[in-house]
Amino acid sequence: EDAVAAALRQAASKNEESKRSGEEALKQLELKANYAATLLRLVAKQDAAVATQACVALRAWVSNFWDKRPTAEEVAQRHAEEVAQRQEVKSAMLEAVWVTPPSLTAPLTQALATIADVELPRGTWPELLPAVVARLRPPYSDQNGVRVALVVLSCLTRLWLFCTDKEGDEYRVMQLLVSETFPLLEQLIAALQARPADEDEAKVETERLVFKTFQHCTNMNLPSYLFDIDILAKWMGFHLVAVQKSVPTCPQANGEGYCWWKLQHTVWAIIARWTTRFTGTHTLQNGARACANSFTRVHAPSFISPFLMLLGANKQGQYVPPRVLNNLFLTACSMCKVESLYALMKTHLDSLCGASFHCLAFTSDEYALYLEDPKEFCSQRLAEMSNITAYADDLLARCARTGSAKFLCELARSRATLRRPILEDIIRQFTTDGATGRDTKDGVVQELQRKDAGLTALIAVEKSMHKNTAMLAEVLVTQVIPELDSPHGILRAKACEAFGALFENCSRVEIAHKPLAGAVHKLLSLVEYKELPVQVQAMLAIKRVVCVPLGENSIFAHVPRLLELACGLVKEIDSDAVAMTIQTLVDKFPNATKENALPVLIVLRDAFIRLSAAENTEAVLTSISCLETLATVVEAVAGTAGSISALVHPLASLFHHVLQMDEDSRCDLMGEICELLTSIVLNSKPLTHEILHLIVITFSALEDTENNSLYSVLVECFAHVVSQATELFLTQPVLLDKLTSSFVKLLSIEDEDDCDCVPLCEMAECVLFCTKGRVDTFVEQIVPIVVTRHAQQHCLKILLTQLKAEALYYNPELTLRCLATHKLTLKFFADLQDSLTDLPRARDKKVVVLGLCSLLRAPPSALTQALHDAGITRALLSAVVATHASLHGALPDADADDFDPADYELADMSGIDDSEDEEDDAGQVHEEEMKLDREMKGKANLEEVSDDAHLQDLEELVQGHEYDTAEKADARREEMEQDYFAMDDLHDHATLFPQVDVDTVFVQTLRDITEGSLRCAEYSAALEQLPQAEANHLQQQLHPQQ
C-alpha cells in the first residue's frame, strides 16, 4: 500500500520527470494481484491528493481489465486466480463506494458502472442491485447512502440508453433495474417534496439525482414500466411540483451551479425532451400512444404557467441560468409543432417573442467585454455563431441565444402566417418604442440592445423565410445596411454578420441591387476598421458575399488586400471561420492568389503549428481549417513555374511537426495532412526529393496510428509519384520499405477490415507495373501475403487476384521461385483460376492476360514439375484464351472458368486448404460480423437521430423494431463495392497501366506457342481441347484475314 501511495503522489506531481517516474512505477504495480483492492483502500483515506489520483488510476485499470463483454467460452476459460481477483475487486468496490468522500463519488461510480456493464448482463454480480435497493428504502436515515445509491443508479441507467434488442441481456437488466427501483424512487421523491421550505441543499441535490435517473430512462428508451398512464401522471406531478417552487433568494442563486438551478435545469430538460418526442400521436401504438395523448392533453398545459413565469422573471432582470432558458425555448419549439399545445401557447406569443428578443440582446457583461477585451469577445461570439446558425448542442450552449433563436426560427418555419408579424416585431426592435433593454439602466445601451436583438433575430429566422425574400430585402435595406455606419462598433459588427446572412437571398431581388452593391463596398472598408470585432465580422460577411455573382464581381479587385488582412486576423484570433474565409477567397480567385501564395502559406503554416498544440476544441478546429486552406492554396498556384517548389520547404516543417505530435492529436489531423500532400504531389512539376521526403514523413506518421483507412487518401498521390517519377522513386528505397512494412503488417492480420487493405493493394500493383524487374525484394515479401490472405469482400478478392497476375507480369521466374520456397505454388494457381470469373472490369481482364502470357513465355525449366504433373500449365493456356475472348465479347465471362483443381491429380495438396470448410468458416465469421455491425448501426441511428424522427424511434422501440436488418447491411456493402468497380476503365489507374498492347502480347504469345519457339506437345494438346467458341476466337486473333 505504501508503494502504491508513493507512486500515486509522484504521478500527481507537477514536475514532469517525477510524474513520469510515478506513472512507470504504477505500470509495474498494476501486475500485482491486489493492486485494485489497494487503490480502493487509498480512496477511502483522508489524503485528498492520493485519493483523487487513486480514483484516476482505478478507472484506468478497470477500463483495461474489464475492457469488453466476454463470451461464455471466455468466462469458462478464465483461471481461478483471475475469477477470484475479479470477485475481490467487486466486493471491495461495493464496500468502498458507500464511504467515499462526496468529491470522489462520481469517478468511483463510473468505474463501478464499467464493471457493471460487463457483469450485470451475465448475472455475475448479484450483490449490486440489492445493495442499491436497500439504501433507497425508507426511512432514509443515511442521507449519504441515499445520495450514493442514486449516483450509482444514474450511472447504471445511462449504460443502456440505446438498448434495442428486447431479447438481449442488457434490455432484461434495464427493465429489472427500473421495475425494482422506480417504485422506491416515487416514495423517495414524494418524501423529499413534502419537506419544509427551509430545506438544506443536500436534499435538493438528492431530488435532482432522482430526476436525473428518470431523465436517463426517458432520453432515448422508455422502459415498459413507464408505459402506464397512472405512473406517468404521478411522475408529471413530481415534475410540476419541482418547477412551481420558487428559487430561494440568496447570493448563490445568481450562479448556474446553485443546486436549485441544477434541479430546474434537469426537470425542464425532461419536459423539453417529452414535448419533443410526443410532437404527434398518429403513428404511436399501445402504451406509447396513450402516454403521448395523456402528456399533450392533460399534463403539458399545467407547465405553461411556470414556463411563462420563469421567462417573465428573466425579462424583469432576475437571474435565470442560460441552460434553463434554453430548455424553456426548446420546449416552446416543440409546442409549435403540436396543434393542441400551440393553441395553449398562441395566446402568449407576444410574451414569448418578447422574452426571446430579450435573450437575443447582448448583456452588460458582454458589452463590457467588447470594450475591454475585443479579442476574447470575438472568440466567444464566433463560438456562439456556430450554435445559433447550425443549432449545435443547445443544452450545452454558453448563452440563452441558441434556444431563443431556434424558437423564432421554428415559429417562422412551422407557422407561415406568422412570418410577416415576426418581421414586424423585429423591425420594432430598431425603434425607440421597441422592447425594454436588458440588465442595464443606461438609455444608450438599451437602444443598442434593442437593435442588437433585432439583428440577431434576423440571422435566426433568415433560413426559415426563403419564400419571403422580398420582405427580407426590405428589412435588409431599411434596417441592416444603415447600421453598417453606426457610431457604435458593437452594432457595426452585428450588422456585418446580419448582412452576410441575408445577402445571398436578398441579392436576387432586383430593387435591392443598387444599395446592396454599395453595402459591399462598405464592407470592404470595415475590414480595416479600428475595432477588431468589426474587422472579423466584415471579413466573414465577405466570405458569404463572394459566393454570389453580384458580390464576386464587386470584390475581385480587392482580393490581394483582403488576403493580407485575413492572414493578419488568423495571427490574432483562433477562428476556423477566418481560416475558411481565406480558403474561399483562394478558391474563388485563384489567379489573384498566385502572387501572395507564399506569404499566405507561411501564415497558415505558423497558425497551424501554434493552434495544433492547444487543448481547446476551437483551436483544433481552426488548425484543421488551416490545413484545408493550405491544400486550396497549393491547387491555386498549380501550373505556375516554380510556385509549388517554393512552397515545399516551408511545408516541410509542418509535416515534421505533425510527426512529433502525440498519437491522438496526430490521428485527428492525418486526413487533412494526406489531402494536403496529395495536392502538393499532383500539382508539382517536376517532383523533387523534398516532396518524396514529405511522403516518407506521412507514411511514418500513418504507421503509428490505428486509423488504417487513411491509406486510401494516399493512393492517388503515391501512384502519381511511382508512375510519373519512377527513377526518382527508386532513389528513395525508404519509401518502398515503408510501403512493404505497412503492406505485410496490415494484410497479415486476418481480422483486419478488408476495406483498410484495399489502398495498400492498389499501391503495390502500381509498384509492380511501373518498376518491372527492379524491386525483386518487394515482390518476394508481398507474394506470400497475397496468396495466404483470405478476403471476404469482393473488392479485395479482385485486387488480390490482380496482384497475383501482376507478380507474374513483373517476373514469372522470380514469382515461381518465391511460391516454391513457401510451398504455395499449387494454391496460387488454383486460387487464380477460381477467381477469373469474378473479374468485373476490362482492365482486370487485361492484367490477367498479361500475367498469364508472361508465365507462358517463361522458359520450360522455370515451370515446376508439380505444375506439369497436375496439368495446370494446360489449364492456364485455356484460361488465357478464355479471358481474352471474354474481354472482346466473344463469349460470356462465365465460360472462362473451365478449371477445377479436383479434375487433376495434384502431386502435392499440402498448400491448398479445404475450400468448402474455408467457405463455411468465412460464412460464420461474416454472420458474426454482420450481427455486430447491425448492433452498432442501431446504436448509431439512435444516437444521431434528429428531433423530427424521435416519434418514429419511440414507436420502433415499442414494437421491438430492429434498426438495421441484414438485408439492408448487405445492400449497403454491395452498393459500396459496385461504386468501387463502377469506375471508368479508361480513367481507373490510367497512369499506372503499362504502355503495352495487350492484344499484341496475346497474339505474339499464342503464335510462339502454336508455331514458334514455345511450341510443345503439352500446349498443342491443350489447344486441341479448347471449346469451339474459344478456338474460333483464337483463330480469328491469329489469322484475322482468314
CSV table of N, CA and C in Angstrom, one decimal, residues 871-918:
chain,number,residue,atom,x,y,z
A,871,GLY,N,-1.2,-30.8,-64.5
A,871,GLY,CA,-1.9,-30.4,-65.7
A,871,GLY,C,-2.3,-28.9,-65.7
A,872,ILE,N,-1.7,-28.2,-64.7
A,872,ILE,CA,-2.1,-26.8,-64.6
A,872,ILE,C,-1.6,-25.9,-65.7
A,873,THR,N,-0.5,-26.3,-66.3
A,873,THR,CA,0.0,-25.5,-67.5
A,873,THR,C,-1.0,-25.5,-68.6
A,874,ARG,N,-1.6,-26.7,-68.8
A,874,ARG,CA,-2.6,-26.8,-69.9
A,874,ARG,C,-3.8,-26.0,-69.6
A,875,ALA,N,-4.2,-26.0,-68.3
A,875,ALA,CA,-5.4,-25.2,-67.9
A,875,ALA,C,-5.1,-23.7,-68.0
A,876,LEU,N,-3.9,-23.3,-67.7
A,876,LEU,CA,-3.6,-21.9,-67.9
A,876,LEU,C,-3.7,-21.4,-69.3
A,877,LEU,N,-3.3,-22.2,-70.2
A,877,LEU,CA,-3.4,-21.8,-71.6
A,877,LEU,C,-4.8,-21.7,-72.0
A,878,SER,N,-5.6,-22.6,-71.6
A,878,SER,CA,-7.1,-22.5,-71.9
A,878,SER,C,-7.7,-21.2,-71.2
A,879,ALA,N,-7.2,-20.9,-70.0
A,879,ALA,CA,-7.7,-19.8,-69.2
A,879,ALA,C,-7.4,-18.5,-69.9
A,880,VAL,N,-6.1,-18.3,-70.4
A,880,VAL,CA,-5.8,-17.1,-71.0
A,880,VAL,C,-6.5,-16.8,-72.3
A,881,VAL,N,-6.8,-17.9,-73.1
A,881,VAL,CA,-7.7,-17.7,-74.3
A,881,VAL,C,-9.1,-17.3,-73.9
A,882,ALA,N,-9.6,-18.0,-72.9
A,882,ALA,CA,-11.0,-17.7,-72.4
A,882,ALA,C,-11.1,-16.3,-71.9
A,883,THR,N,-10.1,-15.8,-71.1
A,883,THR,CA,-10.2,-14.5,-70.6
A,883,THR,C,-10.1,-13.4,-71.7
A,884,HIS,N,-9.2,-13.6,-72.7
A,884,HIS,CA,-9.1,-12.7,-73.8
A,884,HIS,C,-10.3,-12.7,-74.6
A,885,ALA,N,-11.0,-13.9,-74.8
A,885,ALA,CA,-12.2,-13.9,-75.5
A,885,ALA,C,-13.3,-13.2,-74.8
A,886,SER,N,-13.4,-13.3,-73.5
A,886,SER,CA,-14.5,-12.6,-72.8
A,886,SER,C,-14.2,-11.1,-72.8
A,887,LEU,N,-12.9,-10.7,-72.9
A,887,LEU,CA,-12.5,-9.3,-73.0
A,887,LEU,C,-13.1,-8.7,-74.3
A,888,HIS,N,-13.1,-9.4,-75.3
A,888,HIS,CA,-13.6,-9.0,-76.6
A,888,HIS,C,-15.0,-9.3,-76.9
A,889,GLY,N,-15.7,-9.9,-75.9
A,889,GLY,CA,-17.1,-10.2,-76.0
A,889,GLY,C,-17.4,-11.4,-76.9
A,890,ALA,N,-16.3,-12.2,-77.1
A,890,ALA,CA,-16.5,-13.4,-77.9
A,890,ALA,C,-17.3,-14.5,-77.2
A,891,LEU,N,-17.4,-14.5,-75.9
A,891,LEU,CA,-18.1,-15.4,-75.1
A,891,LEU,C,-18.4,-14.8,-73.7
A,892,PRO,N,-19.4,-15.3,-73.0
A,892,PRO,CA,-19.7,-14.7,-71.7
A,892,PRO,C,-18.6,-15.0,-70.7
A,893,ASP,N,-18.5,-14.1,-69.7
A,893,ASP,CA,-17.4,-14.3,-68.7
A,893,ASP,C,-17.5,-15.6,-68.1
A,894,ALA,N,-18.7,-16.2,-67.8
A,894,ALA,CA,-18.8,-17.4,-67.1
A,894,ALA,C,-18.1,-18.5,-67.8
A,895,ASP,N,-17.9,-18.5,-69.1
A,895,ASP,CA,-17.3,-19.6,-69.9
A,895,ASP,C,-15.8,-19.6,-69.6
A,896,ALA,N,-15.3,-18.6,-69.0
A,896,ALA,CA,-13.8,-18.5,-68.7
A,896,ALA,C,-13.4,-19.5,-67.6
A,897,ASP,N,-14.3,-19.9,-66.8
A,897,ASP,CA,-14.0,-20.8,-65.7
A,897,ASP,C,-14.3,-22.2,-66.1
A,898,ASP,N,-13.3,-22.9,-66.7
A,898,ASP,CA,-13.4,-24.3,-67.0
A,898,ASP,C,-12.4,-25.1,-66.3
A,899,PHE,N,-11.9,-24.5,-65.2
A,899,PHE,CA,-10.8,-25.2,-64.5
A,899,PHE,C,-11.3,-25.6,-63.1
A,900,ASP,N,-11.1,-26.8,-62.8
A,900,ASP,CA,-11.4,-27.3,-61.4
A,900,ASP,C,-10.3,-28.2,-60.9
A,901,PRO,N,-9.6,-27.7,-59.8
A,901,PRO,CA,-8.4,-28.5,-59.4
A,901,PRO,C,-8.8,-30.0,-59.1
A,902,ALA,N,-10.0,-30.2,-58.8
A,902,ALA,CA,-10.4,-31.6,-58.5
A,902,ALA,C,-10.3,-32.5,-59.7
A,903,ASP,N,-10.3,-31.9,-60.9
A,903,ASP,CA,-10.2,-32.7,-62.1
A,903,ASP,C,-8.8,-33.2,-62.4
A,904,TYR,N,-7.8,-32.8,-61.6
A,904,TYR,CA,-6.4,-33.1,-61.9
A,904,TYR,C,-5.9,-33.9,-60.7
A,905,GLU,N,-5.0,-34.8,-60.9
A,905,GLU,CA,-4.3,-35.5,-59.8
A,905,GLU,C,-3.1,-34.6,-59.4
A,906,LEU,N,-3.4,-33.8,-58.3
A,906,LEU,CA,-2.3,-32.9,-57.8
A,906,LEU,C,-1.3,-33.7,-57.1
A,907,ALA,N,0.0,-33.5,-57.4
A,907,ALA,CA,1.1,-34.2,-56.8
A,907,ALA,C,1.2,-33.8,-55.3
A,908,ASP,N,0.9,-32.6,-54.9
A,908,ASP,CA,1.1,-32.2,-53.5
A,908,ASP,C,-0.1,-31.2,-53.2
A,909,MET,N,-0.9,-31.7,-52.2
A,909,MET,CA,-2.1,-30.9,-51.8
A,909,MET,C,-1.8,-30.1,-50.5
A,910,SER,N,-0.6,-30.1,-50.0
A,910,SER,CA,-0.3,-29.5,-48.7
A,910,SER,C,-0.5,-28.0,-48.7
A,911,GLY,N,-0.4,-27.4,-49.9
A,911,GLY,CA,-0.5,-25.9,-50.0
A,911,GLY,C,-1.9,-25.5,-50.2
A,912,ILE,N,-2.9,-26.4,-50.4
A,912,ILE,CA,-4.3,-26.0,-50.7
A,912,ILE,C,-5.2,-26.3,-49.6
A,913,ASP,N,-5.9,-25.4,-49.0
A,913,ASP,CA,-6.9,-25.6,-48.0
A,913,ASP,C,-8.1,-26.2,-48.5
A,914,ASP,N,-8.9,-26.8,-47.6
A,914,ASP,CA,-10.2,-27.4,-48.0
A,914,ASP,C,-11.1,-26.2,-48.2
A,915,SER,N,-11.5,-26.0,-49.5
A,915,SER,CA,-12.2,-24.8,-49.8
A,915,SER,C,-13.6,-24.8,-49.2
A,916,GLU,N,-14.2,-26.0,-49.1
A,916,GLU,CA,-15.6,-26.0,-48.5
A,916,GLU,C,-15.6,-25.6,-47.1
A,917,ASP,N,-14.6,-26.2,-46.3
A,917,ASP,CA,-14.5,-25.8,-44.9
A,917,ASP,C,-14.2,-24.3,-44.8
A,918,GLU,N,-13.4,-23.8,-45.6
A,918,GLU,CA,-13.0,-22.4,-45.6
A,918,GLU,C,-14.2,-21.5,-45.8
